[in-house]
mmCIF file of C-alpha atoms in Angstrom:
data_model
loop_
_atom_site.group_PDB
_atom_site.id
_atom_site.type_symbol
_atom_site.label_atom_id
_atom_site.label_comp_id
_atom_site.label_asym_id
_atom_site.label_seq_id
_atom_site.Cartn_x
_atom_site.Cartn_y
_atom_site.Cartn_z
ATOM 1 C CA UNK A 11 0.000 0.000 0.000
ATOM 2 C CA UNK A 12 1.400 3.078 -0.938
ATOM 3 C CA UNK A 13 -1.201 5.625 0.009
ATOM 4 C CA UNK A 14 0.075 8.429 2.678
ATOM 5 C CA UNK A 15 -1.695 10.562 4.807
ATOM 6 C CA UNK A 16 -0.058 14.243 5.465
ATOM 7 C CA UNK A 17 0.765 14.479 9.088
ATOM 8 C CA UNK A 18 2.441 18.416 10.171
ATOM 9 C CA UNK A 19 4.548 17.761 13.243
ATOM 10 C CA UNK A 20 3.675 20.589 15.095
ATOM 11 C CA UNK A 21 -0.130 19.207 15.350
ATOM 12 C CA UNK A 22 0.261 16.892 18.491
ATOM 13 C CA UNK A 23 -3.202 16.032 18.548
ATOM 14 C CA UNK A 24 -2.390 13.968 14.836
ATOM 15 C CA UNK A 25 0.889 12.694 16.397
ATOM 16 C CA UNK A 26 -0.961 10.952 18.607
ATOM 17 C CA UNK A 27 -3.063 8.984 16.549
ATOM 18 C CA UNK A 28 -0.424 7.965 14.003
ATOM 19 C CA UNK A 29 -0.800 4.571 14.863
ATOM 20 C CA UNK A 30 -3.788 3.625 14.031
ATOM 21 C CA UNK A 31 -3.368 5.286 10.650
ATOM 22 C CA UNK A 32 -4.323 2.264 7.955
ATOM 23 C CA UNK A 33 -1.830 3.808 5.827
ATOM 24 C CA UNK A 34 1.350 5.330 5.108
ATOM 25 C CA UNK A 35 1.879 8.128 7.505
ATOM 26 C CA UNK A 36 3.583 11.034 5.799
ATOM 27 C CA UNK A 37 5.362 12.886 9.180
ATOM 28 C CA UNK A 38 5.729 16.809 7.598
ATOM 29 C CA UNK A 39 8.392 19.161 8.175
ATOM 30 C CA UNK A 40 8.154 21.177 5.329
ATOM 31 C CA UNK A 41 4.731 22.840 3.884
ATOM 32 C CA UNK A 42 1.908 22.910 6.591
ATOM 33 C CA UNK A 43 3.799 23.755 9.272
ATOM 34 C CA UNK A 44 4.310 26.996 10.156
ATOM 35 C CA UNK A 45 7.700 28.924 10.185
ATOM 36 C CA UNK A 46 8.070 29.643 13.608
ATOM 37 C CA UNK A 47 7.296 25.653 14.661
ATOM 38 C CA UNK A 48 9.546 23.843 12.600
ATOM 39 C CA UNK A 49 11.965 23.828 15.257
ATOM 40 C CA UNK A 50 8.905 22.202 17.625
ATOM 41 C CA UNK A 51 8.026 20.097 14.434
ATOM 42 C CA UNK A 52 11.387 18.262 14.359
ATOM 43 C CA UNK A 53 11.263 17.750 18.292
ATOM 44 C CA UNK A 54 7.689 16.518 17.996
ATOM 45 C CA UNK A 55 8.631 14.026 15.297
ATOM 46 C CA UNK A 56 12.060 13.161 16.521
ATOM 47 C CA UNK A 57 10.339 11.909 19.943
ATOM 48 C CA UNK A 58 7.895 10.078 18.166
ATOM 49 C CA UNK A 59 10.113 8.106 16.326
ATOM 50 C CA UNK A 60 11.894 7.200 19.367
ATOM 51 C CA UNK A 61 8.852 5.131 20.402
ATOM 52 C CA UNK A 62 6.343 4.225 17.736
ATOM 53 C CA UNK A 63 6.277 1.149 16.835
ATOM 54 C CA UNK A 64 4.313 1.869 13.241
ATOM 55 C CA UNK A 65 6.776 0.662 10.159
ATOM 56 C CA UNK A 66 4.944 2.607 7.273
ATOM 57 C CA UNK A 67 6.572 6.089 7.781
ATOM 58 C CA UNK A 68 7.802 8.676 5.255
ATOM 59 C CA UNK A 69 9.507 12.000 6.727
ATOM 60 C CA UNK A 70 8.887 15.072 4.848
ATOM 61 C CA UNK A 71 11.690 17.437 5.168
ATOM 62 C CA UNK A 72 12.357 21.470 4.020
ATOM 63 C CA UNK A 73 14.263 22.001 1.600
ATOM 64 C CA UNK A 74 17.947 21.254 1.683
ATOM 65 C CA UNK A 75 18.825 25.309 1.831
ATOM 66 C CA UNK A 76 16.209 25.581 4.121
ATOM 67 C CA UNK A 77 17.106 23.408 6.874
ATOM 68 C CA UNK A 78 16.085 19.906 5.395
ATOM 69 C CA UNK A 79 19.982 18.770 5.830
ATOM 70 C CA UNK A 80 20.300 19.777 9.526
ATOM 71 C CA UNK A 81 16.946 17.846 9.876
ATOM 72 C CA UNK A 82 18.255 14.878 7.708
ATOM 73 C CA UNK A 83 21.311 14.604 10.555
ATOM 74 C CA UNK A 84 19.199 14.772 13.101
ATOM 75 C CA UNK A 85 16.601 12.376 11.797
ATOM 76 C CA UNK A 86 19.715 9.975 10.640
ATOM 77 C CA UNK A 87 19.252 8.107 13.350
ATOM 78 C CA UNK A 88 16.171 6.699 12.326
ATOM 79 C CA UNK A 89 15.713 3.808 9.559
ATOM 80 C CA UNK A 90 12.413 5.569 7.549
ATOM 81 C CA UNK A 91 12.585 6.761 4.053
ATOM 82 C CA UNK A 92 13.419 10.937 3.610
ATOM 83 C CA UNK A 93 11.407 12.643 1.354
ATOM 84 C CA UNK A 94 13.421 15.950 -0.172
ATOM 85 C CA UNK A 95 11.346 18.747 -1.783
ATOM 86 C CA UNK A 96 12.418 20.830 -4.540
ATOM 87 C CA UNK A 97 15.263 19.064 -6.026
ATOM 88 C CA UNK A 98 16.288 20.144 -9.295
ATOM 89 C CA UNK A 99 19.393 17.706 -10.082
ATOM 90 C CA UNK A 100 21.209 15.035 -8.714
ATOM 91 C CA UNK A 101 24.404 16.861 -7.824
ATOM 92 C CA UNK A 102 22.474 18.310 -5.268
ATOM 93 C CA UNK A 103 22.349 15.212 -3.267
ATOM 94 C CA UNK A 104 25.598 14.593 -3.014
ATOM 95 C CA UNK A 105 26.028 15.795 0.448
ATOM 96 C CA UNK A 106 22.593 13.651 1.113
ATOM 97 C CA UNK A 107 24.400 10.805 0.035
ATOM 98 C CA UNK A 108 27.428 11.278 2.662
ATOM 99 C CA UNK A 109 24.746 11.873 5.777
ATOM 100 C CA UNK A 110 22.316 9.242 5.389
ATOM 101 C CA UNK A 111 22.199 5.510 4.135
ATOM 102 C CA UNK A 112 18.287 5.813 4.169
ATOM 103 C CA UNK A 113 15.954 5.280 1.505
ATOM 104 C CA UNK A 114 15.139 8.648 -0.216
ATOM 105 C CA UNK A 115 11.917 10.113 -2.028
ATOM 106 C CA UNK A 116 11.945 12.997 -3.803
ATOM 107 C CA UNK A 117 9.091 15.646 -4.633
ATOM 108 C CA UNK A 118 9.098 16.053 -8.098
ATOM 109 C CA UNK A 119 7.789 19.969 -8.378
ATOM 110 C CA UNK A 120 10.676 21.889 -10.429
ATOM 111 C CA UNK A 121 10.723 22.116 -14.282
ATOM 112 C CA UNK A 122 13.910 21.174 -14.328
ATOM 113 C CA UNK A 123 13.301 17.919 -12.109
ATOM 114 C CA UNK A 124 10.109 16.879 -13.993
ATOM 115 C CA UNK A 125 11.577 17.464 -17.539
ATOM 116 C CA UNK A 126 14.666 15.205 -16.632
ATOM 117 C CA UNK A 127 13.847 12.818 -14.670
ATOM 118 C CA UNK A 128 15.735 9.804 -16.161
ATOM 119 C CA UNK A 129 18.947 11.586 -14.622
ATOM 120 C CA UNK A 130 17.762 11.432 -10.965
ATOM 121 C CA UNK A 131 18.992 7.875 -10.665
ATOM 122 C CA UNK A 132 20.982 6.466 -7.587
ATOM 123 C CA UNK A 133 20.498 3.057 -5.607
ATOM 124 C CA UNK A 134 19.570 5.210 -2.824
ATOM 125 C CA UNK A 135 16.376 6.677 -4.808
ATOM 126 C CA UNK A 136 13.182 4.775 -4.915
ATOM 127 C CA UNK A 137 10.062 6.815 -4.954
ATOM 128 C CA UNK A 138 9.365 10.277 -6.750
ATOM 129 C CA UNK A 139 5.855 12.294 -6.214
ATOM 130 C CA UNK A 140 4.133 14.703 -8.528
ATOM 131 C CA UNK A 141 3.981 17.990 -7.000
ATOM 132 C CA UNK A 142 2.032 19.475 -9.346
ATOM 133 C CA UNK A 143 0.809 23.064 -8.017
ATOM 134 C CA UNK A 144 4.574 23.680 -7.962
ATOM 135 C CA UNK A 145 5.199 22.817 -11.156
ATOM 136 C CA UNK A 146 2.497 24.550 -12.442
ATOM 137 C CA UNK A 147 3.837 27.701 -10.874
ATOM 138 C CA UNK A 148 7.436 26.703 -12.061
ATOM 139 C CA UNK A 149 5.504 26.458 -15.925
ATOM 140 C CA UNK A 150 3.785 29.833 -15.394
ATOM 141 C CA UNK A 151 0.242 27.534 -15.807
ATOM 142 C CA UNK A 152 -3.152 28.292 -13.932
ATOM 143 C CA UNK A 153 -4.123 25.764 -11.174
ATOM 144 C CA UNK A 154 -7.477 26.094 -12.784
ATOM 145 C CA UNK A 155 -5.702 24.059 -15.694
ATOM 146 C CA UNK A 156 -5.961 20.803 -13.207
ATOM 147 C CA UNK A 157 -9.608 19.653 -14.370
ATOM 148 C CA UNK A 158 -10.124 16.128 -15.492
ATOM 149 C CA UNK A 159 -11.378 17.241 -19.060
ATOM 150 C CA UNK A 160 -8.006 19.075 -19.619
ATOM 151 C CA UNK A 161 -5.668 17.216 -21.828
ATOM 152 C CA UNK A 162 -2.719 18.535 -20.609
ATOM 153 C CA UNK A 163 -2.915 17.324 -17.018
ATOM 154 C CA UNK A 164 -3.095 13.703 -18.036
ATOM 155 C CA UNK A 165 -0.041 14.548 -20.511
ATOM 156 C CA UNK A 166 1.853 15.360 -17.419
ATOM 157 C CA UNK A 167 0.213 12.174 -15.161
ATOM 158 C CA UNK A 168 1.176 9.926 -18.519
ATOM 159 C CA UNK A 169 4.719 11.342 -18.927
ATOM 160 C CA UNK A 170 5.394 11.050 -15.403
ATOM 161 C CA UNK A 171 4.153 7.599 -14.899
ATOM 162 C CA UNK A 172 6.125 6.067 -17.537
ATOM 163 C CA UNK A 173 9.380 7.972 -16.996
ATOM 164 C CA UNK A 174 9.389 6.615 -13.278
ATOM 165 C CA UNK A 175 8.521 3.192 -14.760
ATOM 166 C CA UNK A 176 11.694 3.381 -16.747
ATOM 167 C CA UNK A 177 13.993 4.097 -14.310
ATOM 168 C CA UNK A 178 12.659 1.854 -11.767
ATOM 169 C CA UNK A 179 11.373 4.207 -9.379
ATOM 170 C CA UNK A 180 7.790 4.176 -7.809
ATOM 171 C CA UNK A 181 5.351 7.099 -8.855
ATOM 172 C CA UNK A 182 2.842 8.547 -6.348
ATOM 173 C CA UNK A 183 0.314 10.809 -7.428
ATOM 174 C CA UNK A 184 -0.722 14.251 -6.587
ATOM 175 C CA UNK A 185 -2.242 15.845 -3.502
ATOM 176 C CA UNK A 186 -6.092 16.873 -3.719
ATOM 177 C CA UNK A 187 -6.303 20.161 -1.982
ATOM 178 C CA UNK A 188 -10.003 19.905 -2.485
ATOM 179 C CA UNK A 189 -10.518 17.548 0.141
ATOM 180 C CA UNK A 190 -14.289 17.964 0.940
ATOM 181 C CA UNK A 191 -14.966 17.168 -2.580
ATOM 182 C CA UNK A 192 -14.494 13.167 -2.178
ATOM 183 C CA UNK A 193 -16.289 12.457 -5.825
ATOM 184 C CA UNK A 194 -13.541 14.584 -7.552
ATOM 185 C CA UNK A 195 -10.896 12.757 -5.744
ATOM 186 C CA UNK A 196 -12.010 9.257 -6.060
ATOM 187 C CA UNK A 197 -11.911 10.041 -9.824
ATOM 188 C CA UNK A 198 -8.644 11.611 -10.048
ATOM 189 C CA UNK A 199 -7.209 8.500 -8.085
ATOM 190 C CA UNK A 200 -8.909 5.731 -10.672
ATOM 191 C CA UNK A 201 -7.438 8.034 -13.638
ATOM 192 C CA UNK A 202 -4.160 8.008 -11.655
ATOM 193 C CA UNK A 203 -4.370 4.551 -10.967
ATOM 194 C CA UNK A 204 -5.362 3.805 -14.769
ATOM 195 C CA UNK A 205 -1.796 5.608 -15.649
ATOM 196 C CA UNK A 206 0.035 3.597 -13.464
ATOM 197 C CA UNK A 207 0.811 5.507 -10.238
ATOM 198 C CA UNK A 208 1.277 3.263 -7.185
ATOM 199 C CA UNK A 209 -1.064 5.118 -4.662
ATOM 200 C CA UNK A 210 -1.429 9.048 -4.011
ATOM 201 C CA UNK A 211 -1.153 11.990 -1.119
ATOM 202 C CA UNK A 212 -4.165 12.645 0.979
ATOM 203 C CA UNK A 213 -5.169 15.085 3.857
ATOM 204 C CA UNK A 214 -7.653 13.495 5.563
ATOM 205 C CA UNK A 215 -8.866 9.975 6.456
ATOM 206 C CA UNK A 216 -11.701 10.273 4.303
ATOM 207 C CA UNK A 217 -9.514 10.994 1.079
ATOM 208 C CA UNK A 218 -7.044 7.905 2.747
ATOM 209 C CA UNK A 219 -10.249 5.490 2.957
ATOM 210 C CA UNK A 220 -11.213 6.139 -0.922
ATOM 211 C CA UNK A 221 -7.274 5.667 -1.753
ATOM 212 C CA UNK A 222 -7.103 2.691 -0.230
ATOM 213 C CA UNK A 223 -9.821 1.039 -1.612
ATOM 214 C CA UNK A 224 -8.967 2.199 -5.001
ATOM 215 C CA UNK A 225 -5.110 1.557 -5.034
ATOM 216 C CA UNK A 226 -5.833 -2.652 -4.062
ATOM 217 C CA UNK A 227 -2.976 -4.953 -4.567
ATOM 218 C CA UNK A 228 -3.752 -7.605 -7.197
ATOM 219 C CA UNK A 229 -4.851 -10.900 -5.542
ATOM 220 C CA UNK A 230 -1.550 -12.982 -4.969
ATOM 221 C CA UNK A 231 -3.234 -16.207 -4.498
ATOM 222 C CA UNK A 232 -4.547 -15.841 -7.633
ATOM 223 C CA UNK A 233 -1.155 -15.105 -8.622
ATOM 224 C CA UNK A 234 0.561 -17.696 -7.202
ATOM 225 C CA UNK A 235 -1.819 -20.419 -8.518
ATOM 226 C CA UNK A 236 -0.846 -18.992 -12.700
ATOM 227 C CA UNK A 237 3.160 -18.574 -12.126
ATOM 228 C CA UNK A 238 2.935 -22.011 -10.327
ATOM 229 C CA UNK A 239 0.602 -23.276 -13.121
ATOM 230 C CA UNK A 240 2.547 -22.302 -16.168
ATOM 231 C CA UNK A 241 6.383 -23.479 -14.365
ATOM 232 C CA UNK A 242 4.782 -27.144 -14.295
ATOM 233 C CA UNK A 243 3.018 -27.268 -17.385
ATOM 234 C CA UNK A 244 3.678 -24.170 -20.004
ATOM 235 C CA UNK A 245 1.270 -22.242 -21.602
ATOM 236 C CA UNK A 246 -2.321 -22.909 -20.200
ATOM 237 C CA UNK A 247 -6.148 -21.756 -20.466
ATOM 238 C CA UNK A 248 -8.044 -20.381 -17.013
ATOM 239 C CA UNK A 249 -11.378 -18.314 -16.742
ATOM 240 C CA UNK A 250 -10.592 -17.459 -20.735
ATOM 241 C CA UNK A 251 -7.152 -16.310 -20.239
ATOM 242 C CA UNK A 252 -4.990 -17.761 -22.116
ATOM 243 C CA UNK A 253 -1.536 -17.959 -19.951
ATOM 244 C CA UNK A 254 1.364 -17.573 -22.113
ATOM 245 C CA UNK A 255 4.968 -15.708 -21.205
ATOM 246 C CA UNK A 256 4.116 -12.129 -21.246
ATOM 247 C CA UNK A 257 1.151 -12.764 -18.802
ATOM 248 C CA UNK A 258 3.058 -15.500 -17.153
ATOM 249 C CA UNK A 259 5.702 -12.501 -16.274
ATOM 250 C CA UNK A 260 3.090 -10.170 -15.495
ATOM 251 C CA UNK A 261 1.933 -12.703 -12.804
ATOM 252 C CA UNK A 262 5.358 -12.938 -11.068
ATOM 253 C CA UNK A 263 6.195 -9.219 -11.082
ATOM 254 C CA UNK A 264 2.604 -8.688 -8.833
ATOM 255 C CA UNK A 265 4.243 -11.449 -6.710
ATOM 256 C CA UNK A 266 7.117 -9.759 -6.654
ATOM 257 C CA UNK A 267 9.646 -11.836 -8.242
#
């Protein structure tokens, strides 16, 4: 499941219910929290993280010239994925690189970023997510743009999809700002879905519920019973699929092999 929920680290109230978050919990230092309780942010989350016992955790932190590496030291210390806002280039990372072994995300939300992403590659890198108000400001282009029966939004969605697919990394969809409007995102997370995307952002466990439901893993029983199927006896017939390689492979990659 790859569906996160945004969690600011100032909010203690949140903090304390991050473990029974059926989810991804997305613990944010960065936008949401309020300049003068970043500081308080980082305390909030570092003492969390010193007890919780949840595995499916994803820090958010600032930017690197805006703190994000002095959080990244302190946060070091713990084994959960960092994701980095407003990277442009890999060179930037470098000093990332040296401070932490951790898994890193990184918000794709510059023009630069999004129209080059087959460069950002490094073993550390796994998952990249579509910022895309930013990168509509960073394209000079009208939020009003993101509508469903806009052509150029799914360009972007498509693009993005398939350039993550081709460097291996995983690609999470966009945040729904509109988050009393649960019709509009349940539609923009089957298109997303549809494209490929792996699960998306959301703000409140309404919008999380939907995702979830939505974003479903294929069934791997099911899955195990074709790849098991086809390694004894080849190329087979079941419920009027015919089993050959290609869906053979298709099989073991949901099984992860």
């Amino acid at each position: 499941m790859s569906n996160y929920i945004m969690i600011s680290g100032h909010n203690e109230k949140h903090l304390s219910k991050v473990s029974q978050i059926n989810g991804v919990v997305m613990l944010n230092l960065e936008d949401g929290v309020p300049k003068d309780k970043k500081q308080i942010a980082l305390n909030n989350i570092t003492n969390l993280l010193k007890t919780t016992t949840k595995k499916e955790i994803v820090i958010r932190v600032n930017a690197l010239d805006e703190n994000g590496l002095e959080e990244i030291k302190q946060l070091n210390q713990f084994n959960f994925p960092i994701r980095i806002p407003k990277i442009n280039n890999l060179d930037e990372l470098n000093e990332v690189f040296n401070i932490t072994n951790n898994e890193i995300h990184l918000s794709i939300e510059t023009k630069e970023a999004f129209f080059n992403i087959d460069k950002l590659v490094h073993p550390q890198i796994t998952t990249f997510y579509l910022g895309v108000l930013d990168l509509f400001d960073e394209l000079k282009l009208n939020h009003n743009l993101i509508k469903i029966d806009n052509q150029m939004i799914h360009k972007i969605l498509i693009d993005f999809s398939l350039k993550c697919r081709y460097i291996d990394v995983t690609p999470i969809g966009f945040v729904y700002q509109q988050y009393k409007d649960l019709d509009g995102f349940q539609k923009w997370c089957e298109i997303q879905k549809d494209y490929g995307f792996e699960g998306v952002g959301c703000i409140t466990p309404k919008q999380l519920e939907i995702a979830n439901k939505i974003f479903i893993k294929e069934n791997k029983e099911y899955a195990k019973l074709i790849v098991e199927r086809f390694e004894k006896e080849g190329p087979f017939t079941i419920d009027g699929l015919y089993v050959d390689e290609p869906i053979y492979k298709n099989y073991k990659m949901i099984l992860g092999e």
